[in-house]
mmCIF file of C-alpha atoms in Angstrom:
data_model
loop_
_atom_site.group_PDB
_atom_site.id
_atom_site.type_symbol
_atom_site.label_atom_id
_atom_site.label_comp_id
_atom_site.label_asym_id
_atom_site.label_seq_id
_atom_site.Cartn_x
_atom_site.Cartn_y
_atom_site.Cartn_z
ATOM 1 C CA UNK A 1 294.870 -97.017 157.498
ATOM 2 C CA UNK A 2 294.863 -95.548 161.001
ATOM 3 C CA UNK A 3 293.096 -92.217 161.520
ATOM 4 C CA UNK A 4 296.279 -90.227 162.050
ATOM 5 C CA UNK A 5 297.618 -91.282 158.629
ATOM 6 C CA UNK A 6 294.152 -90.849 157.125
ATOM 7 C CA UNK A 7 293.921 -87.220 158.223
ATOM 8 C CA UNK A 8 297.498 -86.524 157.122
ATOM 9 C CA UNK A 9 296.553 -87.801 153.670
ATOM 10 C CA UNK A 10 293.508 -85.507 153.609
ATOM 11 C CA UNK A 11 295.784 -82.659 154.730
ATOM 12 C CA UNK A 12 298.022 -83.325 151.727
ATOM 13 C CA UNK A 13 294.929 -83.328 149.482
ATOM 14 C CA UNK A 14 293.790 -80.026 150.985
ATOM 15 C CA UNK A 15 297.214 -78.469 150.452
ATOM 16 C CA UNK A 16 297.107 -79.478 146.795
ATOM 17 C CA UNK A 17 293.585 -78.087 146.333
ATOM 18 C CA UNK A 18 294.391 -74.753 147.961
ATOM 19 C CA UNK A 19 297.820 -74.248 146.390
ATOM 20 C CA UNK A 20 297.825 -71.044 144.388
ATOM 21 C CA UNK A 21 294.079 -70.397 144.839
ATOM 22 C CA UNK A 22 293.300 -67.311 146.887
ATOM 23 C CA UNK A 23 289.636 -66.759 146.134
ATOM 24 C CA UNK A 24 287.680 -67.276 149.354
ATOM 25 C CA UNK A 25 284.613 -68.943 147.849
ATOM 26 C CA UNK A 26 286.600 -71.263 145.593
ATOM 27 C CA UNK A 27 288.780 -72.333 148.524
ATOM 28 C CA UNK A 28 285.786 -72.997 150.781
ATOM 29 C CA UNK A 29 283.835 -74.804 148.067
ATOM 30 C CA UNK A 30 286.694 -77.172 147.317
ATOM 31 C CA UNK A 31 287.359 -77.741 151.023
ATOM 32 C CA UNK A 32 283.739 -78.739 151.673
ATOM 33 C CA UNK A 33 283.754 -81.000 148.591
ATOM 34 C CA UNK A 34 287.000 -82.686 149.669
ATOM 35 C CA UNK A 35 285.768 -83.373 153.191
ATOM 36 C CA UNK A 36 282.366 -84.574 151.974
ATOM 37 C CA UNK A 37 284.046 -86.933 149.519
ATOM 38 C CA UNK A 38 286.760 -88.251 151.832
ATOM 39 C CA UNK A 39 285.032 -88.522 155.225
ATOM 40 C CA UNK A 40 283.030 -91.694 155.705
ATOM 41 C CA UNK A 41 279.636 -91.585 157.339
ATOM 42 C CA UNK A 42 278.867 -87.902 156.825
ATOM 43 C CA UNK A 43 275.807 -86.398 155.183
ATOM 44 C CA UNK A 44 276.641 -82.684 155.282
ATOM 45 C CA UNK A 45 279.830 -80.591 155.304
ATOM 46 C CA UNK A 46 279.770 -76.839 155.082
ATOM 47 C CA UNK A 47 280.474 -73.392 156.375
ATOM 48 C CA UNK A 48 278.544 -70.676 158.157
ATOM 49 C CA UNK A 49 279.936 -67.137 158.431
ATOM 50 C CA UNK A 50 279.048 -64.224 160.658
ATOM 51 C CA UNK A 51 277.433 -61.213 159.028
ATOM 52 C CA UNK A 52 277.638 -59.385 162.357
ATOM 53 C CA UNK A 53 274.056 -60.328 163.293
ATOM 54 C CA UNK A 54 273.942 -64.109 162.817
ATOM 55 C CA UNK A 55 275.602 -67.004 161.007
ATOM 56 C CA UNK A 56 274.832 -67.214 157.294
ATOM 57 C CA UNK A 57 275.239 -70.277 155.094
ATOM 58 C CA UNK A 58 278.383 -70.497 152.979
ATOM 59 C CA UNK A 59 279.716 -73.148 150.588
ATOM 60 C CA UNK A 60 278.615 -76.687 151.461
ATOM 61 C CA UNK A 61 278.018 -80.232 150.244
ATOM 62 C CA UNK A 62 274.855 -82.142 151.119
ATOM 63 C CA UNK A 63 271.129 -81.513 151.257
ATOM 64 C CA UNK A 64 269.590 -78.044 151.289
ATOM 65 C CA UNK A 65 270.521 -76.383 154.585
ATOM 66 C CA UNK A 66 269.346 -73.823 157.092
ATOM 67 C CA UNK A 67 270.385 -70.420 155.769
ATOM 68 C CA UNK A 68 270.589 -68.385 158.981
ATOM 69 C CA UNK A 69 271.486 -69.438 162.513
ATOM 70 C CA UNK A 70 271.398 -67.153 165.549
ATOM 71 C CA UNK A 71 274.695 -66.882 167.429
ATOM 72 C CA UNK A 72 273.145 -68.474 170.509
ATOM 73 C CA UNK A 73 271.201 -71.270 168.767
ATOM 74 C CA UNK A 74 272.104 -74.838 167.908
ATOM 75 C CA UNK A 75 275.475 -76.528 167.774
ATOM 76 C CA UNK A 76 276.868 -74.034 165.242
ATOM 77 C CA UNK A 77 275.740 -71.036 167.274
ATOM 78 C CA UNK A 78 277.301 -72.458 170.432
ATOM 79 C CA UNK A 79 280.605 -73.238 168.671
ATOM 80 C CA UNK A 80 280.689 -69.685 167.304
ATOM 81 C CA UNK A 81 279.586 -67.819 170.430
ATOM 82 C CA UNK A 82 281.922 -69.789 172.733
ATOM 83 C CA UNK A 83 284.749 -70.100 170.156
ATOM 84 C CA UNK A 84 284.956 -73.766 171.088
ATOM 85 C CA UNK A 85 284.717 -77.039 169.163
ATOM 86 C CA UNK A 86 281.419 -78.805 169.673
ATOM 87 C CA UNK A 87 281.502 -82.604 169.257
ATOM 88 C CA UNK A 88 278.005 -83.958 169.755
ATOM 89 C CA UNK A 89 277.391 -87.728 169.830
ATOM 90 C CA UNK A 90 273.581 -87.387 169.720
ATOM 91 C CA UNK A 91 272.229 -84.107 168.396
ATOM 92 C CA UNK A 92 268.720 -84.989 169.569
ATOM 93 C CA UNK A 93 269.969 -84.710 173.165
ATOM 94 C CA UNK A 94 271.552 -81.285 172.525
ATOM 95 C CA UNK A 95 269.360 -78.483 173.944
ATOM 96 C CA UNK A 96 268.275 -76.165 171.146
ATOM 97 C CA UNK A 97 269.538 -78.371 168.313
ATOM 98 C CA UNK A 98 268.432 -77.082 164.906
ATOM 99 C CA UNK A 99 267.357 -79.979 162.693
ATOM 100 C CA UNK A 100 268.070 -78.855 159.142
ATOM 101 C CA UNK A 101 268.257 -82.526 158.070
ATOM 102 C CA UNK A 102 266.315 -85.009 160.185
ATOM 103 C CA UNK A 103 268.751 -87.749 159.111
ATOM 104 C CA UNK A 104 271.607 -86.134 161.054
ATOM 105 C CA UNK A 105 272.328 -87.771 164.414
ATOM 106 C CA UNK A 106 275.853 -86.580 165.260
ATOM 107 C CA UNK A 107 277.681 -83.324 164.576
ATOM 108 C CA UNK A 108 281.058 -81.699 164.991
ATOM 109 C CA UNK A 109 281.565 -77.957 164.568
ATOM 110 C CA UNK A 110 284.849 -76.017 164.503
ATOM 111 C CA UNK A 111 285.246 -72.260 164.908
ATOM 112 C CA UNK A 112 287.146 -70.617 162.044
ATOM 113 C CA UNK A 113 289.636 -68.187 163.554
ATOM 114 C CA UNK A 114 291.604 -66.087 161.074
ATOM 115 C CA UNK A 115 294.125 -63.507 162.275
ATOM 116 C CA UNK A 116 292.740 -63.805 165.806
ATOM 117 C CA UNK A 117 289.145 -63.127 164.720
ATOM 118 C CA UNK A 118 286.371 -65.739 164.618
ATOM 119 C CA UNK A 119 284.729 -65.511 161.214
ATOM 120 C CA UNK A 120 282.413 -68.505 161.256
ATOM 121 C CA UNK A 121 282.321 -72.274 161.629
ATOM 122 C CA UNK A 122 282.899 -75.507 159.757
ATOM 123 C CA UNK A 123 279.950 -77.831 160.379
ATOM 124 C CA UNK A 124 280.029 -81.594 159.709
ATOM 125 C CA UNK A 125 276.952 -83.780 160.219
ATOM 126 C CA UNK A 126 276.559 -87.548 160.272
ATOM 127 C CA UNK A 127 273.605 -89.924 160.205
ATOM 128 C CA UNK A 128 275.601 -92.174 162.583
ATOM 129 C CA UNK A 129 275.296 -91.606 166.310
ATOM 130 C CA UNK A 130 278.662 -90.969 168.007
ATOM 131 C CA UNK A 131 280.382 -90.712 164.598
ATOM 132 C CA UNK A 132 283.174 -88.384 165.729
ATOM 133 C CA UNK A 133 285.759 -89.383 168.332
ATOM 134 C CA UNK A 134 288.791 -87.586 169.762
ATOM 135 C CA UNK A 135 291.004 -88.752 166.886
ATOM 136 C CA UNK A 136 288.522 -87.286 164.394
ATOM 137 C CA UNK A 137 288.438 -84.045 166.342
ATOM 138 C CA UNK A 138 292.243 -83.844 166.394
ATOM 139 C CA UNK A 139 292.580 -84.660 162.689
ATOM 140 C CA UNK A 140 289.848 -82.257 161.657
ATOM 141 C CA UNK A 141 291.248 -79.507 163.909
ATOM 142 C CA UNK A 142 294.547 -79.819 162.039
ATOM 143 C CA UNK A 143 292.668 -79.380 158.744
ATOM 144 C CA UNK A 144 290.761 -76.392 160.106
ATOM 145 C CA UNK A 145 294.024 -74.772 161.246
ATOM 146 C CA UNK A 146 295.479 -75.395 157.798
ATOM 147 C CA UNK A 147 292.414 -73.870 156.143
ATOM 148 C CA UNK A 148 292.411 -70.820 158.439
ATOM 149 C CA UNK A 149 296.062 -70.095 157.617
ATOM 150 C CA UNK A 150 295.098 -70.218 153.954
ATOM 151 C CA UNK A 151 292.015 -68.020 154.447
ATOM 152 C CA UNK A 152 294.226 -65.316 155.940
ATOM 153 C CA UNK A 153 295.714 -64.933 152.449
ATOM 154 C CA UNK A 154 292.443 -65.085 150.497
ATOM 155 C CA UNK A 155 290.714 -62.190 148.831
ATOM 156 C CA UNK A 156 287.058 -61.469 149.340
ATOM 157 C CA UNK A 157 284.872 -62.179 146.336
ATOM 158 C CA UNK A 158 283.801 -59.250 144.199
ATOM 159 C CA UNK A 159 280.207 -59.138 143.053
ATOM 160 C CA UNK A 160 279.029 -56.726 140.386
#
């Protein structure tokens, strides 16, 4: 299957998972699980959200992760602070890379923009150098756009 069809299939899967579910955490948890399960050659998929001071870990799949990331640090911080996708072929060559998992060699990070406001990022790591190409970026950007449209309708979780 070519990548365009592959990402369209994942988009259909995401639509089915999100249909009728408007809890933020449930939606993010299932999205990270879907991407972790369906994307080949990845070892971590998850979210970081701004608390106004820094990025804080959200739902994810993979090994234990860094909990807090400064806005100006690492690939996630750069994606957030510049509101720009970061596709890094070799994270060890990225100035200021934060190594939460030493097995990660490539990374792609997408800003999450909901109603014109950047809320956080989707972070995907791979043990394979140069894992993500332009087709991956395009396909994943479509999924991120789809997710952000859904998040605009989600309710914040209530903790008691």
